CSV table of C-alpha atoms and ligand atoms in Angstrom, one decimal:
chain,number,residue,atom,x,y,z
A,19,MET,CA,24.0,-9.3,-12.0
A,20,SER,CA,23.4,-6.8,-14.1
A,21,LEU,CA,18.8,-6.4,-15.4
A,22,HIS,CA,19.8,-7.8,-19.5
A,23,SER,CA,21.7,-10.8,-18.0
A,24,LEU,CA,19.0,-11.5,-15.8
A,25,ILE,CA,17.1,-11.0,-18.4
A,26,ALA,CA,19.3,-13.3,-21.1
A,27,ALA,CA,19.2,-16.1,-18.5
A,28,LEU,CA,16.1,-16.4,-17.2
A,29,PRO,CA,13.8,-18.4,-18.4
A,30,LYS,CA,10.9,-17.6,-21.4
A,31,ALA,CA,7.8,-18.7,-23.6
A,32,GLU,CA,7.1,-16.1,-26.4
A,33,LEU,CA,3.3,-16.5,-26.7
A,34,HIS,CA,2.8,-14.0,-29.8
A,35,VAL,CA,5.1,-14.1,-33.1
A,36,HIS,CA,4.2,-14.9,-37.1
A,37,ILE,CA,6.6,-17.0,-38.8
A,38,GLU,CA,5.9,-15.0,-41.0
A,39,GLY,CA,7.2,-11.6,-39.9
A,40,THR,CA,10.1,-13.8,-38.7
A,41,LEU,CA,11.6,-13.8,-42.0
A,42,GLU,CA,14.7,-11.8,-41.7
A,43,PRO,CA,15.6,-10.1,-44.6
A,44,GLU,CA,18.3,-11.6,-45.9
A,45,LEU,CA,16.4,-15.1,-46.0
A,46,MET,CA,14.4,-13.4,-48.0
A,47,PHE,CA,16.5,-12.1,-50.7
A,48,GLU,CA,17.7,-16.0,-50.5
A,49,ILE,CA,14.6,-18.4,-50.7
A,50,ALA,CA,13.7,-15.3,-53.7
A,51,GLN,CA,17.3,-16.0,-56.1
A,52,ARG,CA,16.9,-19.9,-55.5
A,53,ASN,CA,12.6,-19.6,-56.3
A,54,GLY,CA,13.2,-17.5,-59.0
A,55,VAL,CA,10.8,-14.9,-57.4
A,56,GLU,CA,10.9,-11.0,-58.4
A,57,ILE,CA,10.8,-8.8,-55.5
A,58,PRO,CA,10.6,-5.3,-55.5
A,59,TYR,CA,14.9,-4.9,-53.9
A,60,ARG,CA,17.9,-5.2,-55.5
A,61,ASN,CA,19.8,-6.2,-52.1
A,62,VAL,CA,19.3,-6.6,-48.3
A,63,GLU,CA,20.1,-2.6,-47.8
A,64,GLU,CA,17.5,-2.4,-49.2
A,65,ILE,CA,14.3,-4.3,-48.2
A,66,ARG,CA,15.5,-3.4,-44.5
A,67,ALA,CA,15.8,0.7,-45.8
A,68,ALA,CA,11.3,-0.3,-47.0
A,69,TYR,CA,11.0,-1.2,-42.9
A,70,GLU,CA,9.0,2.5,-42.4
A,71,PHE,CA,5.4,1.6,-41.0
A,72,HIS,CA,3.3,4.7,-40.2
A,73,ASN,CA,0.2,1.9,-38.8
A,74,LEU,CA,-0.2,-1.9,-39.3
A,75,GLN,CA,-1.4,-1.5,-42.3
A,76,SER,CA,1.2,0.0,-44.2
A,77,PHE,CA,3.5,-2.5,-42.8
A,78,LEU,CA,1.5,-5.4,-43.7
A,79,ASP,CA,1.3,-4.7,-46.9
A,80,ILE,CA,4.8,-4.9,-47.0
A,81,TYR,CA,5.4,-7.9,-44.4
A,82,TYR,CA,2.0,-10.1,-47.1
A,83,ALA,CA,4.9,-8.8,-50.4
A,84,GLY,CA,7.9,-10.4,-48.6
A,85,ALA,CA,5.5,-13.8,-47.6
A,86,ALA,CA,5.3,-14.3,-51.1
A,87,VAL,CA,9.0,-15.9,-51.6
A,88,LEU,CA,7.7,-18.6,-49.2
A,89,LEU,CA,6.4,-22.0,-52.1
A,90,HIS,CA,7.9,-25.1,-50.8
A,91,GLU,CA,8.5,-27.4,-47.8
A,92,GLN,CA,11.8,-26.0,-47.1
A,93,ASP,CA,11.4,-22.5,-47.0
A,94,PHE,CA,9.0,-23.0,-44.2
A,95,PHE,CA,11.5,-26.1,-42.7
A,96,ASP,CA,14.3,-23.1,-43.6
A,97,LEU,CA,11.7,-20.1,-42.1
A,98,THR,CA,11.0,-22.0,-39.0
A,99,TYR,CA,14.6,-23.7,-37.8
A,100,ALA,CA,15.9,-19.6,-38.4
A,101,TYR,CA,13.5,-18.9,-35.7
A,102,LEU,CA,13.9,-20.9,-33.4
A,103,LEU,CA,17.4,-21.1,-33.7
A,104,ARG,CA,16.9,-17.4,-32.0
A,105,CYS,CA,14.8,-18.4,-29.6
A,106,LYS,CA,17.3,-21.2,-28.5
A,107,ALA,CA,19.6,-17.8,-28.0
A,108,ASP,CA,17.6,-15.9,-26.1
A,109,ASN,CA,16.7,-18.7,-23.3
A,110,VAL,CA,13.1,-18.9,-25.3
A,111,VAL,CA,12.5,-22.9,-23.9
A,112,HIS,CA,8.8,-22.7,-25.4
A,113,THR,CA,7.1,-20.9,-28.5
A,114,GLU,CA,3.8,-20.8,-29.5
A,115,ILE,CA,4.1,-19.8,-33.0
A,116,PHE,CA,1.3,-17.7,-35.3
A,117,PHE,CA,0.7,-19.0,-38.8
A,118,ASP,CA,-2.0,-18.1,-41.5
A,119,PRO,CA,-2.5,-20.1,-43.7
A,120,GLN,CA,-4.5,-17.6,-46.3
A,121,THR,CA,-1.5,-16.0,-47.1
A,122,HIS,CA,-0.1,-19.1,-49.0
A,123,THR,CA,-2.7,-21.1,-50.5
A,124,ALA,CA,-3.9,-17.8,-52.0
A,125,ARG,CA,-0.8,-17.8,-53.7
A,126,GLY,CA,-1.6,-21.9,-55.2
A,127,VAL,CA,1.4,-23.5,-52.5
A,128,ALA,CA,-1.1,-26.6,-50.4
A,129,PHE,CA,-1.8,-25.7,-46.7
A,130,GLU,CA,0.7,-29.4,-46.2
A,131,THR,CA,3.7,-27.9,-47.3
A,132,VAL,CA,3.6,-25.4,-45.9
A,133,ILE,CA,2.3,-26.7,-42.2
A,134,GLY,CA,4.8,-30.0,-42.8
A,135,GLY,CA,8.4,-27.9,-43.1
A,136,MET,CA,7.1,-25.8,-39.7
A,137,LEU,CA,6.3,-29.2,-38.2
A,138,ARG,CA,9.8,-30.5,-39.5
A,139,ALA,CA,11.5,-27.2,-38.1
A,140,CYS,CA,9.1,-27.6,-35.0
A,141,GLU,CA,10.4,-31.1,-34.4
A,142,ALA,CA,13.8,-31.1,-35.4
A,143,ALA,CA,14.3,-27.8,-32.0
A,144,ARG,CA,12.8,-30.4,-30.4
A,145,LYS,CA,15.3,-32.9,-30.5
A,146,GLU,CA,18.6,-30.5,-30.6
A,147,TRP,CA,17.5,-28.1,-27.7
A,148,GLY,CA,14.8,-30.0,-26.0
A,149,ILE,CA,12.6,-26.1,-27.3
A,150,SER,CA,8.9,-26.5,-27.3
A,151,SER,CA,6.7,-25.6,-30.0
A,152,LEU,CA,2.8,-25.0,-30.2
A,153,LEU,CA,1.0,-23.6,-33.2
A,154,ILE,CA,-2.0,-21.3,-33.1
A,155,MET,CA,-3.7,-21.3,-36.6
A,156,CYS,CA,-4.6,-17.6,-37.2
A,157,PHE,CA,-7.9,-16.0,-40.1
A,158,LEU,CA,-6.3,-13.3,-42.1
A,159,ARG,CA,-9.3,-11.4,-40.7
A,160,HIS,CA,-10.0,-8.6,-43.7
A,161,LEU,CA,-10.9,-11.7,-45.6
A,162,SER,CA,-14.1,-13.0,-45.9
A,163,GLU,CA,-16.0,-15.4,-43.4
A,164,GLU,CA,-15.8,-18.1,-46.1
A,165,SER,CA,-12.4,-18.2,-46.2
A,166,ALA,CA,-12.2,-18.5,-42.8
A,167,PHE,CA,-14.6,-21.6,-42.9
A,168,GLU,CA,-12.3,-23.3,-45.4
A,169,THR,CA,-9.0,-22.9,-44.2
A,170,LEU,CA,-10.5,-24.0,-41.1
A,171,GLU,CA,-11.4,-27.2,-43.0
A,172,GLN,CA,-8.8,-27.9,-44.8
A,173,ALA,CA,-6.2,-27.5,-41.3
A,174,LEU,CA,-9.2,-30.2,-39.9
A,175,PRO,CA,-6.6,-33.7,-41.1
A,176,PHE,CA,-4.2,-31.6,-39.0
A,177,LYS,CA,-6.3,-31.3,-35.4
A,178,GLU,CA,-4.0,-32.9,-33.1
A,179,ASN,CA,-0.3,-30.2,-34.4
A,180,ILE,CA,-2.3,-27.5,-34.1
A,181,ILE,CA,-3.3,-26.1,-31.2
A,182,GLY,CA,-5.8,-23.5,-31.1
A,183,VAL,CA,-7.1,-20.4,-33.8
A,184,GLY,CA,-6.4,-16.6,-33.5
A,185,LEU,CA,-6.4,-13.5,-36.1
A,186,ASP,CA,-5.0,-11.2,-37.1
A,187,SER,CA,-4.1,-8.6,-40.3
A,188,SER,CA,-6.2,-5.5,-40.0
A,189,GLU,CA,-8.4,-4.7,-37.3
A,190,VAL,CA,-9.9,-1.9,-37.9
A,191,GLY,CA,-13.3,-2.9,-40.2
A,192,HIS,CA,-12.8,-6.1,-39.0
A,193,PRO,CA,-14.8,-7.0,-36.0
A,194,PRO,CA,-14.1,-10.2,-33.7
A,195,SER,CA,-17.9,-10.4,-34.2
A,196,LYS,CA,-17.6,-11.3,-38.2
A,197,PHE,CA,-15.4,-14.8,-37.4
A,198,GLU,CA,-18.6,-15.5,-34.2
A,199,ARG,CA,-19.4,-18.5,-36.7
A,200,VAL,CA,-16.3,-19.8,-37.4
A,201,PHE,CA,-14.6,-19.5,-34.0
A,202,ALA,CA,-18.0,-21.4,-32.4
A,203,ARG,CA,-17.2,-24.0,-35.2
A,204,ALA,CA,-12.8,-24.4,-34.2
A,205,ARG,CA,-14.2,-24.4,-30.0
A,206,GLU,CA,-16.6,-27.5,-31.2
A,207,ALA,CA,-13.3,-28.8,-33.5
A,208,GLY,CA,-11.6,-28.9,-30.2
A,209,PHE,CA,-9.5,-26.0,-30.7
A,210,LEU,CA,-8.5,-23.2,-28.0
A,211,THR,CA,-9.4,-19.8,-29.3
A,212,VAL,CA,-7.3,-16.4,-29.3
A,213,ALA,CA,-7.2,-13.1,-31.3
A,214,HIS,CA,-5.2,-9.8,-31.3
A,215,ALA,CA,-8.1,-7.1,-30.3
A,216,GLY,CA,-7.1,-4.0,-29.0
A,217,GLU,CA,-4.0,-2.9,-30.6
A,218,GLU,CA,-5.8,-0.6,-32.8
A,219,GLY,CA,-8.5,-1.8,-32.6
A,220,PRO,CA,-11.2,-0.1,-29.9
A,221,PRO,CA,-12.1,-1.8,-26.0
A,222,GLN,CA,-15.3,-2.6,-27.5
A,223,TYR,CA,-12.8,-5.2,-29.8
A,224,VAL,CA,-11.2,-7.1,-26.9
A,225,ARG,CA,-15.3,-7.3,-25.3
A,226,GLU,CA,-16.1,-8.8,-29.1
A,227,ALA,CA,-13.0,-11.8,-28.2
A,228,LEU,CA,-13.8,-12.3,-25.4
A,229,ASP,CA,-18.5,-13.1,-25.6
A,230,LEU,CA,-18.2,-14.1,-29.2
A,231,LEU,CA,-15.2,-16.3,-29.2
A,232,GLU,CA,-14.5,-17.1,-25.8
A,233,VAL,CA,-10.9,-16.8,-26.4
A,234,ALA,CA,-8.0,-17.7,-23.9
A,235,ARG,CA,-6.0,-15.0,-24.5
A,236,ILE,CA,-6.5,-11.8,-25.8
A,237,ASP,CA,-3.5,-10.6,-28.4
A,238,HIS,CA,-1.8,-6.4,-27.8
A,239,GLY,CA,-5.4,-6.0,-26.1
A,240,VAL,CA,-3.2,-2.7,-25.1
A,241,ARG,CA,-5.9,-0.1,-25.6
A,242,SER,CA,-7.7,-2.3,-22.6
A,243,GLU,CA,-6.0,0.7,-21.0
A,244,GLU,CA,-9.7,2.9,-22.9
A,245,ASP,CA,-12.0,1.2,-21.0
A,246,GLU,CA,-12.3,1.0,-17.2
A,247,GLU,CA,-14.6,-1.4,-17.0
A,248,LEU,CA,-12.5,-4.1,-18.7
A,249,MET,CA,-10.1,-3.8,-17.2
A,250,GLU,CA,-11.7,-4.9,-14.1
A,251,ARG,CA,-12.3,-7.8,-16.3
A,252,LEU,CA,-9.2,-8.5,-17.4
A,253,VAL,CA,-7.7,-8.4,-14.3
A,254,ASP,CA,-10.4,-10.4,-12.5
A,255,LEU,CA,-10.7,-13.7,-14.7
A,256,GLN,CA,-6.6,-13.1,-14.7
A,257,MET,CA,-7.0,-13.3,-19.1
A,258,PRO,CA,-3.5,-12.9,-20.6
A,259,LEU,CA,-2.6,-10.5,-22.8
A,260,THR,CA,0.2,-11.4,-25.1
A,261,VAL,CA,1.8,-8.1,-25.2
A,262,CYS,CA,4.6,-6.8,-28.3
A,263,PRO,CA,6.5,-3.9,-26.7
A,264,LEU,CA,8.9,-2.6,-30.5
A,265,SER,CA,5.5,-3.9,-31.9
A,266,ASN,CA,3.7,-0.7,-30.7
A,267,LEU,CA,6.2,0.8,-31.2
A,268,LYS,CA,7.3,0.8,-34.9
A,269,LEU,CA,3.6,-0.2,-35.7
A,270,LYS,CA,3.3,3.7,-34.0
A,271,VAL,CA,0.9,2.4,-32.0
A,272,VAL,CA,2.8,4.3,-29.0
A,273,GLY,CA,4.9,6.9,-29.5
A,274,GLN,CA,7.8,6.7,-27.1
A,275,LEU,CA,8.5,3.0,-25.8
A,276,ALA,CA,8.6,5.2,-22.1
A,277,GLN,CA,4.5,5.6,-22.8
A,278,HIS,CA,3.8,2.2,-23.2
A,279,ASN,CA,1.2,1.4,-20.2
A,280,LEU,CA,2.2,-2.7,-19.8
A,281,ARG,CA,4.2,-1.2,-16.4
A,282,ARG,CA,1.1,0.6,-16.0
A,283,MET,CA,-1.2,-3.2,-16.6
A,284,LEU,CA,0.8,-5.6,-14.6
A,285,LYS,CA,0.8,-3.1,-11.1
A,286,ARG,CA,-2.9,-2.9,-12.1
A,287,GLY,CA,-3.3,-6.9,-11.6
A,288,VAL,CA,-3.4,-8.2,-15.2
A,289,LEU,CA,-1.2,-11.0,-17.0
A,290,VAL,CA,0.5,-9.2,-19.5
A,291,THR,CA,3.8,-11.1,-21.0
A,292,VAL,CA,6.1,-9.4,-23.1
A,293,ASN,CA,6.7,-11.0,-27.4
A,294,SER,CA,8.1,-10.1,-30.6
A,295,ASP,CA,4.9,-10.5,-32.4
A,296,ASP,CA,7.6,-9.5,-36.4
A,297,PRO,CA,11.0,-10.1,-34.7
A,298,ALA,CA,12.4,-8.9,-38.1
A,299,TYR,CA,9.8,-6.3,-39.1
A,300,PHE,CA,10.1,-4.4,-35.7
A,301,GLY,CA,14.1,-5.1,-34.9
A,302,GLY,CA,13.9,-7.7,-32.4
A,303,TYR,CA,13.3,-10.8,-31.3
A,304,VAL,CA,12.2,-11.6,-27.5
A,305,ASN,CA,15.3,-10.7,-25.3
A,306,HIS,CA,15.2,-7.1,-26.8
A,307,ASN,CA,11.4,-6.6,-26.4
A,308,PHE,CA,12.7,-6.9,-23.1
A,309,THR,CA,15.6,-5.5,-22.7
A,310,GLU,CA,14.4,-2.2,-24.1
A,311,LEU,CA,11.1,-1.7,-22.4
A,312,ALA,CA,13.4,-2.8,-18.8
A,313,ASP,CA,14.9,0.5,-19.8
A,314,ALA,CA,11.9,2.7,-20.9
A,315,LEU,CA,10.2,1.6,-18.4
A,316,ASP,CA,13.2,0.7,-15.4
A,317,LEU,CA,11.1,-2.3,-15.2
A,318,THR,CA,12.6,-4.2,-11.4
A,319,ALA,CA,14.6,-7.0,-11.1
A,320,GLY,CA,11.0,-8.5,-9.3
A,321,GLU,CA,8.9,-7.2,-12.8
A,322,ILE,CA,10.6,-8.7,-14.8
A,323,ARG,CA,10.6,-11.6,-12.6
A,324,THR,CA,6.6,-11.4,-13.0
A,325,LEU,CA,6.8,-10.8,-16.9
A,326,CYS,CA,8.8,-14.4,-17.3
A,327,LYS,CA,7.1,-16.3,-14.8
A,328,ASN,CA,3.7,-15.2,-17.0
A,329,SER,CA,4.4,-15.9,-20.0
A,330,PHE,CA,4.7,-20.1,-18.8
A,331,ALA,CA,1.2,-19.2,-16.8
A,332,ALA,CA,-0.3,-17.8,-20.0
A,333,SER,CA,0.7,-20.7,-22.5
A,334,PHE,CA,-1.2,-23.8,-23.2
A,335,LEU,CA,1.5,-25.6,-21.8
A,336,SER,CA,0.7,-28.4,-18.6
A,337,ASP,CA,0.0,-27.4,-15.2
A,338,GLU,CA,3.4,-29.8,-13.9
A,339,GLU,CA,5.2,-27.8,-17.3
A,340,LYS,CA,3.5,-24.5,-16.2
A,341,GLU,CA,5.3,-25.3,-12.4
A,342,ARG,CA,8.0,-26.4,-13.0
A,343,TRP,CA,9.5,-23.7,-16.1
A,344,CYS,CA,8.1,-21.6,-13.2
A,345,SER,CA,10.1,-22.9,-10.6
A,346,ARG,CA,13.7,-22.4,-12.1
A,347,ILE,CA,12.7,-19.0,-12.9
A,348,ASP,CA,12.6,-18.8,-8.2
A,349,LYS,CA,16.1,-20.9,-8.5
A,350,ILE,CA,18.3,-18.0,-10.9
A,351,VAL,CA,19.5,-15.4,-8.7
B,2,LIG,N1,-0.1,-9.9,-38.8
B,2,LIG,C1,1.8,-9.9,-38.0
B,2,LIG,N2,1.6,-9.4,-37.2
B,2,LIG,C2,0.5,-8.3,-36.6
B,2,LIG,C3,0.1,-7.7,-35.7
B,2,LIG,N3,1.4,-6.8,-35.5
B,2,LIG,N4,-1.5,-7.4,-36.1
B,2,LIG,C4,-2.2,-8.1,-36.4
B,2,LIG,N5,-1.5,-8.5,-38.2
B,2,LIG,C5,-0.4,-9.4,-37.2
B,3,LIG,ZN1,0.6,-10.3,-34.3
């Protein structure tokens, strides 16, 4: 079996995907038209042409503007259902989806509109294709602690439908310490925690995410490699890093995929996983991230298998489900 066929054949979990980042230009255009929302593009080609980024912030500005077309429960259903169809195509059998309520509540869209549409799509994907999903609510770190606390309050009635909380948006200048108290309250309420750290920010932010936010996973974390002691700690803890190769390339965290440190970290014993982050903006879903990375870094079949097993090991599935998927991987030859 070729490496690309192996990638397609192996079941996998996706642990780092922002639902707002799965809004394909075609759907953005369609929803904008039906909702009568003005967007600064005349057609789908113009939307695609705007997707040239030089860092995280230049992407976020365009990404938040695109999300402004989403108004109704049906919009969030359509968005999530379209993403889950891509999961089916890529053999992603389990996904843990980030959503950013503040991006929507700031525009007057109710929290329940956002989560209601997402949950309905997740339920349809479970019934129709057997894909399991969990939701992780992210706080926008460029906004205040007070706004994060308000968002946490809004989430409490939906506690049973939200497995954890995360932290995303503009990293530099907004360290995890800014949200220490919010995360403490979230943990008290029973939420698991994750955080974006070490994407553009320094290794110190990864340390803060571990020490102050008590995260179960680090999202990105690629800059951890600059701190040898931190690397040892990540290996000792078997702390998962949800790495997003094409995102790192498009946001210029790395100059070329061939320079990506994922393989080095894998060899060093870090529990790394491969994810798509914002696939509609960065040029590919999970399998495309795998194939591009495999070609650029000359990954072996064994390494591809390990990465797929890692995706389950690092997930919030039960131990039984993790075991079941990992033994399924062993049976595919
Ligand atoms: N929100 C969506 N994608 C993100 C990323 N790569 N980093 C931080 N915040 C994000
Ligand atoms: Zn992300």
